[in-house]
CSV table of C-alpha atoms in Angstrom, one decimal:
chain,number,residue,atom,x,y,z
D,32,MET,CA,-14.8,-28.8,6.7
D,33,PRO,CA,-15.6,-25.8,7.9
D,34,TYR,CA,-13.8,-22.7,7.1
D,35,LYS,CA,-10.9,-21.3,9.6
D,36,VAL,CA,-9.7,-18.3,11.4
D,37,TYR,CA,-6.1,-17.5,12.5
D,38,SER,CA,-3.8,-14.7,13.2
D,39,ASP,CA,-0.2,-13.5,12.3
D,40,LYS,CA,0.9,-15.9,15.0
D,41,ASP,CA,-0.4,-19.4,15.1
D,42,ILE,CA,-1.3,-19.4,10.8
D,43,SER,CA,1.7,-21.0,8.8
D,44,LEU,CA,4.1,-19.0,7.6
D,45,LYS,CA,5.4,-21.0,5.4
D,46,GLU,CA,1.8,-22.3,3.5
D,47,TRP,CA,0.4,-19.2,3.1
D,48,ASP,CA,3.2,-17.5,1.5
D,49,THR,CA,3.4,-20.9,-0.9
D,50,LEU,CA,-0.6,-19.7,-1.4
D,51,THR,CA,-0.1,-15.9,-1.9
D,52,GLY,CA,3.0,-16.7,-4.3
D,53,ASN,CA,5.5,-14.8,-2.0
D,54,SER,CA,3.3,-11.2,-2.1
D,55,PHE,CA,4.4,-8.8,-0.2
D,56,PHE,CA,1.3,-7.0,0.8
D,57,SER,CA,0.4,-10.0,2.0
D,58,SER,CA,2.7,-11.2,3.5
D,59,ILE,CA,2.6,-11.3,7.6
D,60,GLY,CA,5.5,-9.2,8.3
D,61,PHE,CA,3.9,-6.7,6.6
D,62,ALA,CA,0.8,-7.2,7.7
D,63,SER,CA,1.9,-6.7,11.9
D,64,LEU,CA,3.5,-3.4,10.5
D,65,TRP,CA,-0.9,-1.9,11.7
D,66,ARG,CA,-0.4,-3.3,15.5
D,67,ALA,CA,1.8,0.1,15.3
D,68,LEU,CA,-2.1,1.9,14.8
D,69,ASP,CA,-4.2,-1.0,16.9
D,70,GLY,CA,-4.9,-3.1,14.0
D,71,GLU,CA,-5.0,-7.0,14.1
D,72,PRO,CA,-4.0,-9.5,12.0
D,73,LEU,CA,-6.8,-11.9,10.5
D,74,TYR,CA,-6.4,-15.1,8.5
D,75,TYR,CA,-9.9,-16.8,7.5
D,76,LEU,CA,-8.8,-19.8,5.6
D,77,ASP,CA,-9.9,-23.0,4.5
D,78,GLU,CA,-7.5,-25.6,5.4
D,79,GLU,CA,-6.9,-29.5,5.5
D,80,SER,CA,-4.4,-31.4,7.0
D,81,GLY,CA,-1.9,-28.4,7.3
D,82,LYS,CA,-2.5,-27.3,3.3
D,83,ILE,CA,-4.1,-24.2,3.0
D,84,LYS,CA,-5.9,-24.1,0.0
D,85,ALA,CA,-7.7,-20.9,0.0
D,86,GLY,CA,-7.6,-17.7,2.0
D,87,ILE,CA,-8.3,-14.4,2.2
D,88,GLY,CA,-5.6,-12.2,5.5
D,89,GLY,CA,-6.4,-8.7,6.6
D,90,ILE,CA,-6.3,-6.3,9.2
D,91,VAL,CA,-9.2,-5.2,12.0
D,92,PHE,CA,-9.3,-2.3,13.8
D,93,GLY,CA,-11.4,-1.3,16.8
D,94,LYS,CA,-13.2,-3.7,18.7
D,95,TYR,CA,-17.1,-4.9,19.7
D,96,LEU,CA,-19.0,-2.7,18.6
D,97,PHE,CA,-17.2,-0.6,15.8
D,98,LYS,CA,-15.4,-3.6,14.3
D,99,ARG,CA,-13.3,-2.9,11.1
D,100,TYR,CA,-12.3,-5.5,7.7
D,101,ASP,CA,-9.7,-4.4,5.5
D,102,SER,CA,-8.1,-6.6,4.0
D,103,MET,CA,-5.1,-4.1,3.5
D,104,PRO,CA,-5.4,-0.3,4.7
D,105,ASP,CA,-4.7,3.0,2.6
D,106,GLY,CA,-4.8,1.8,-0.8
D,107,LEU,CA,-2.4,-0.9,-0.8
D,108,PHE,CA,-3.6,-4.8,-2.5
D,109,GLY,CA,-5.6,-7.3,-0.7
D,110,GLY,CA,-7.8,-9.6,-1.7
D,111,PRO,CA,-8.3,-13.9,-2.3
D,112,PHE,CA,-6.0,-16.8,-3.4
D,113,PHE,CA,-6.7,-19.5,-4.1
D,114,ALA,CA,-4.9,-22.9,-4.4
D,115,SER,CA,-4.3,-23.8,-8.4
D,116,ASP,CA,-6.9,-26.8,-8.1
D,117,TYR,CA,-9.1,-24.8,-6.1
D,118,ASP,CA,-12.2,-25.0,-8.0
D,119,GLU,CA,-15.1,-21.9,-9.0
D,120,ASP,CA,-18.1,-23.8,-7.3
D,121,GLU,CA,-15.3,-24.4,-3.9
D,122,ARG,CA,-14.4,-20.3,-4.6
D,123,GLN,CA,-17.8,-19.3,-4.5
D,124,LYS,CA,-18.9,-21.2,-1.4
D,125,PHE,CA,-15.4,-20.0,0.0
D,126,LEU,CA,-16.4,-16.4,-0.5
D,127,ALA,CA,-19.7,-16.6,0.6
D,128,SER,CA,-18.9,-18.0,4.2
D,129,PHE,CA,-16.0,-15.1,4.2
D,130,GLU,CA,-19.2,-12.5,3.7
D,131,LYS,CA,-21.4,-14.7,6.4
D,132,TYR,CA,-18.4,-14.3,8.7
D,133,ILE,CA,-18.5,-10.7,8.9
D,134,LYS,CA,-21.6,-9.9,8.9
D,135,ARG,CA,-22.1,-12.9,11.9
D,136,ASN,CA,-19.3,-10.8,13.5
D,137,ASN,CA,-20.7,-7.5,13.2
D,138,PHE,CA,-18.6,-5.5,11.3
D,139,ILE,CA,-19.7,-2.3,10.7
D,140,ARG,CA,-17.1,-2.4,7.3
D,141,ALA,CA,-15.2,-4.5,5.5
D,142,ASN,CA,-12.5,-3.1,2.4
D,143,ILE,CA,-11.5,-5.5,0.2
D,144,ASN,CA,-8.5,-3.6,-1.7
D,145,ARG,CA,-8.4,-3.9,-5.6
D,146,PRO,CA,-8.6,-7.5,-5.4
D,147,SER,CA,-6.7,-9.6,-8.0
D,148,VAL,CA,-10.5,-11.2,-8.9
D,149,ASP,CA,-13.4,-10.5,-9.2
D,150,LEU,CA,-15.9,-11.5,-6.2
D,151,GLY,CA,-18.8,-11.3,-7.8
D,152,SER,CA,-20.7,-10.2,-4.9
D,153,ASN,CA,-24.1,-9.3,-3.3
D,154,MET,CA,-22.6,-8.1,-0.7
D,155,PHE,CA,-19.7,-6.2,-1.4
D,156,LYS,CA,-20.6,-2.9,-3.8
D,157,ILE,CA,-17.7,-2.2,-6.3
D,158,GLN,CA,-16.2,1.4,-5.9
D,159,THR,CA,-13.8,2.1,-8.7
D,160,ALA,CA,-10.6,4.0,-8.1
D,161,PHE,CA,-7.7,5.2,-10.2
D,162,GLU,CA,-4.4,5.5,-10.5
D,163,HIS,CA,-1.5,6.9,-12.5
D,164,VAL,CA,0.9,4.2,-13.6
D,165,LEU,CA,3.9,4.1,-16.3
D,166,GLU,CA,4.8,1.3,-18.2
D,167,LEU,CA,9.2,0.4,-18.1
D,168,SER,CA,11.7,-1.1,-20.2
D,169,GLU,CA,15.5,-2.0,-20.2
D,170,GLN,CA,15.4,0.8,-22.3
D,171,GLY,CA,14.7,3.0,-19.6
D,172,TYR,CA,11.9,5.4,-19.2
D,173,ARG,CA,10.9,8.8,-21.3
D,174,PRO,CA,9.3,11.7,-19.5
D,175,ARG,CA,6.7,13.2,-21.3
D,176,ARG,CA,7.3,16.5,-20.7
D,177,ARG,CA,11.3,18.2,-21.3
D,178,ALA,CA,10.5,19.7,-17.8
D,179,VAL,CA,11.0,16.9,-15.8
D,180,GLY,CA,14.7,16.2,-17.1
D,181,THR,CA,15.2,20.1,-16.4
D,182,ASP,CA,14.2,19.8,-12.9
D,183,ILE,CA,16.0,16.4,-12.3
D,184,ARG,CA,19.1,18.3,-13.2
D,185,GLY,CA,18.4,21.1,-11.5
D,186,ALA,CA,18.3,19.5,-8.5
D,187,GLU,CA,21.7,17.9,-9.3
D,188,ARG,CA,23.3,21.4,-9.5
D,189,ARG,CA,21.4,22.6,-6.0
D,190,GLY,CA,23.5,19.8,-4.4
D,191,THR,CA,20.1,17.9,-3.8
D,192,ARG,CA,21.4,14.3,-3.3
D,193,VAL,CA,19.5,11.0,-3.2
D,194,GLU,CA,20.4,8.2,0.2
D,195,LEU,CA,18.9,5.4,1.9
D,196,LEU,CA,17.1,6.0,4.7
D,197,GLU,CA,18.6,3.3,6.8
D,198,SER,CA,19.0,4.6,10.2
D,199,GLU,CA,16.6,5.4,13.4
D,200,THR,CA,17.7,8.8,14.2
D,201,ASP,CA,16.2,9.7,10.8
D,202,LEU,CA,12.7,8.9,11.9
D,203,GLU,CA,12.3,11.7,13.7
D,204,ARG,CA,12.4,14.4,11.1
D,205,LEU,CA,10.2,12.0,9.4
D,206,SER,CA,7.8,12.0,11.4
D,207,GLU,CA,8.0,16.2,11.3
D,208,LEU,CA,8.0,16.3,7.6
D,209,ALA,CA,5.2,13.6,7.9
D,210,ARG,CA,2.8,15.9,10.4
D,211,ALA,CA,3.8,18.7,8.5
D,212,SER,CA,2.2,17.4,5.3
D,213,ALA,CA,-1.0,16.7,7.2
D,214,ARG,CA,-0.9,19.5,8.4
D,215,ARG,CA,-1.5,21.5,4.9
D,216,GLN,CA,-4.1,18.6,4.0
D,217,GLY,CA,-6.2,19.5,7.0
D,218,ARG,CA,-6.2,16.6,8.6
D,219,LYS,CA,-4.4,13.7,11.3
D,220,THR,CA,-1.0,12.6,10.7
D,221,ALA,CA,-1.9,9.3,8.9
D,222,TYR,CA,0.7,7.2,11.1
D,223,PRO,CA,2.6,7.9,14.5
D,224,CYS,CA,6.1,7.0,14.6
D,225,GLN,CA,6.1,3.7,16.1
D,226,PHE,CA,4.3,2.4,12.4
D,227,PHE,CA,7.7,4.2,10.9
D,228,TYR,CA,10.0,2.4,13.2
D,229,ARG,CA,8.2,-1.4,12.4
D,230,LEU,CA,8.7,-0.2,8.8
D,231,LEU,CA,11.9,0.6,9.5
D,232,LYS,CA,12.8,-2.8,11.3
D,233,LEU,CA,11.2,-4.4,8.5
D,234,SER,CA,13.1,-2.7,5.0
D,235,ALA,CA,16.3,-4.3,6.3
D,236,GLY,CA,17.8,-6.3,4.1
D,237,ASN,CA,14.0,-6.8,2.3
D,238,LYS,CA,14.1,-5.8,-1.4
D,239,ASN,CA,10.2,-5.0,-1.6
D,240,ILE,CA,11.2,-2.1,0.0
D,241,LEU,CA,13.1,0.5,-1.4
D,242,TRP,CA,13.1,3.6,1.1
D,243,LEU,CA,15.1,6.9,0.0
D,244,LYS,CA,15.5,10.3,1.7
D,245,ALA,CA,16.7,13.5,0.1
D,246,MET,CA,19.6,15.8,1.8
D,247,VAL,CA,20.9,19.5,1.5
D,248,ASP,CA,24.1,19.4,3.1
D,249,ASN,CA,23.5,17.4,6.3
D,250,LYS,CA,19.6,17.9,6.4
D,251,MET,CA,16.6,15.8,5.2
D,252,ILE,CA,14.5,17.8,3.1
D,253,ALA,CA,12.0,14.8,2.4
D,254,SER,CA,11.4,11.2,2.0
D,255,GLN,CA,9.7,8.4,0.0
D,256,ILE,CA,8.6,5.3,-0.2
D,257,THR,CA,8.2,2.5,-2.6
D,258,PHE,CA,7.4,-0.8,-2.2
D,259,PHE,CA,7.3,-3.4,-4.6
D,260,GLU,CA,4.7,-6.2,-5.7
D,261,LYS,CA,5.7,-9.0,-7.9
D,262,GLU,CA,6.5,-7.2,-11.4
D,263,ALA,CA,4.8,-3.8,-10.2
D,264,ALA,CA,6.9,-0.4,-7.6
D,265,LEU,CA,4.3,1.6,-5.9
D,266,ASN,CA,5.3,4.9,-5.3
D,267,TRP,CA,3.6,4.9,-1.5
D,268,ALA,CA,4.2,7.9,0.4
D,269,PHE,CA,6.1,11.0,0.0
D,270,TYR,CA,6.8,13.8,2.8
D,271,TYR,CA,8.5,16.7,2.6
D,272,ASP,CA,10.1,20.3,3.6
D,273,LYS,CA,7.7,22.5,2.0
D,274,GLU,CA,10.2,25.4,2.0
D,275,GLN,CA,12.9,23.8,0.8
D,276,SER,CA,10.8,22.7,-2.5
D,277,TYR,CA,13.3,24.9,-4.4
D,278,TYR,CA,15.7,21.6,-4.4
D,279,LYS,CA,13.0,19.8,-6.2
D,280,PRO,CA,13.6,16.4,-4.1
D,281,GLY,CA,10.6,14.4,-5.0
D,282,TYR,CA,11.6,14.7,-8.7
D,283,LEU,CA,15.5,13.1,-7.9
D,284,LEU,CA,13.6,10.9,-5.5
D,285,ALA,CA,11.3,9.8,-8.2
D,286,ASP,CA,14.0,9.6,-10.9
D,287,TYR,CA,16.4,7.1,-8.7
D,288,ALA,CA,13.2,4.9,-7.4
D,289,LEU,CA,11.9,4.6,-11.4
D,290,ARG,CA,15.7,3.7,-12.5
D,291,TYR,CA,16.0,1.2,-9.6
D,292,SER,CA,12.5,-0.2,-10.7
D,293,ILE,CA,14.1,-0.6,-14.3
D,294,GLU,CA,17.1,-2.7,-13.1
D,295,LYS,CA,15.0,-4.8,-11.0
D,296,GLY,CA,13.2,-5.6,-14.5
D,297,LEU,CA,9.6,-4.7,-13.2
D,298,LYS,CA,6.9,-3.6,-15.6
D,299,TYR,CA,5.2,-1.1,-14.1
D,300,PHE,CA,5.5,1.7,-11.5
D,301,SER,CA,2.5,3.8,-10.2
D,302,MET,CA,2.8,7.3,-8.6
D,303,GLY,CA,-0.4,6.3,-6.6
D,304,SER,CA,-3.7,7.3,-6.4
D,305,THR,CA,-4.6,11.5,-6.0
D,306,PRO,CA,-7.0,12.1,-3.7
D,307,GLY,CA,-9.1,14.5,-4.3
D,308,ARG,CA,-8.7,14.4,-8.2
D,309,ILE,CA,-6.4,17.4,-7.7
D,310,GLU,CA,-5.6,19.2,-10.9
D,311,SER,CA,-1.9,19.7,-10.4
D,312,VAL,CA,-0.7,16.6,-8.8
D,313,ILE,CA,-2.2,14.5,-12.0
D,314,ARG,CA,-0.1,16.6,-14.2
D,315,TYR,CA,2.7,16.4,-12.4
D,316,LYS,CA,1.7,12.7,-12.5
D,317,GLU,CA,1.3,13.0,-16.2
D,318,ALA,CA,4.6,14.8,-16.9
D,319,TRP,CA,6.5,11.9,-15.8
D,320,GLY,CA,4.9,9.5,-19.0
D,321,CYS,CA,1.8,7.7,-16.4
D,322,ARG,CA,-1.4,7.1,-17.5
D,323,GLU,CA,-4.6,6.7,-15.4
D,324,GLN,CA,-6.1,3.5,-14.8
D,325,SER,CA,-8.7,1.6,-13.0
D,326,TYR,CA,-9.3,-0.7,-10.5
D,327,ASN,CA,-12.0,-2.1,-8.2
D,328,ASN,CA,-12.3,-2.3,-4.0
D,329,TYR,CA,-15.3,-3.5,-2.6
D,330,MET,CA,-17.2,-2.5,0.0
D,331,TYR,CA,-19.5,-3.2,3.0
D,332,ARG,CA,-21.5,-1.2,5.5
D,333,ASN,CA,-24.1,-2.1,8.3
D,334,ILE,CA,-26.5,0.3,8.8
D,335,LEU,CA,-24.7,1.6,11.6
D,336,GLY,CA,-21.3,1.6,9.4
D,337,LYS,CA,-23.3,3.3,6.9
D,338,LEU,CA,-24.4,6.4,9.6
D,339,ILE,CA,-20.5,6.4,11.5
D,340,CYS,CA,-17.9,5.3,9.4
D,341,GLY,CA,-18.4,7.9,5.9
D,342,ARG,CA,-15.1,7.8,4.3
D,343,ARG,CA,-13.0,8.0,6.8
D,344,ARG,CA,-9.6,5.9,6.2
D,345,ARG,CA,-9.4,3.4,8.4
């Protein structure tokens, strides 16, 4: 039986969630966020009699000669899922068929980011990436350096407070902080306001998203977004007003997210990767007690993709 391709509008939500074990990053709701960046969700499935036996979801950017595929963009988890009774031979046939689909449909680039299984692929090349991870326990966490606790207490003394970001009225200020962050790094803003608007709607009542803001008086000076994927937390995006660094909002937000993750019974807290391997950022993460861990991404480029994609974000 041939494999099938679905969009997020016609796939069975119940069957997909069952296959993925209710993975948040692979959820149909999360995938729909990327429409704000002109991305279209795509699902390649082995389906029989309405039951999904194997599948890989992703986001397609671009059209015609410039199509690009990400299992999930921007360092987020993605990859294939298989039913428990799907044997190794079936898995290899499914993955080989997916590779042929990518080539046959002229994708110039395809990324499968940190899958939970080894793809064993000749077409996709492994790229090792790194993140800083802190192991959590019921007893809490202990920063490696005493200065972390000093900065947390200093932020509280200076009147910095943490609140949930729940209102659309906060998004304009958030976009200002995001644009300022991008300018400091010499690049364009990665996410338009429409993306944050969609994320805010998704976060309402969603236990997999913790969206915080740091306030001084009545002004937001920083924001942090943390995602929860099964037993792990991922500190995904942090934006701040550099002129208000005196108030140490990053320390207070990280402390709140860590304590919240411990209360949820999670085992790991990732402070993410460090683009450019900036030493000061790495030292900051290590001060909390994080240790560097590696993981594999899988990358494919056709000839055109090698010429024009380079290391572009999407």
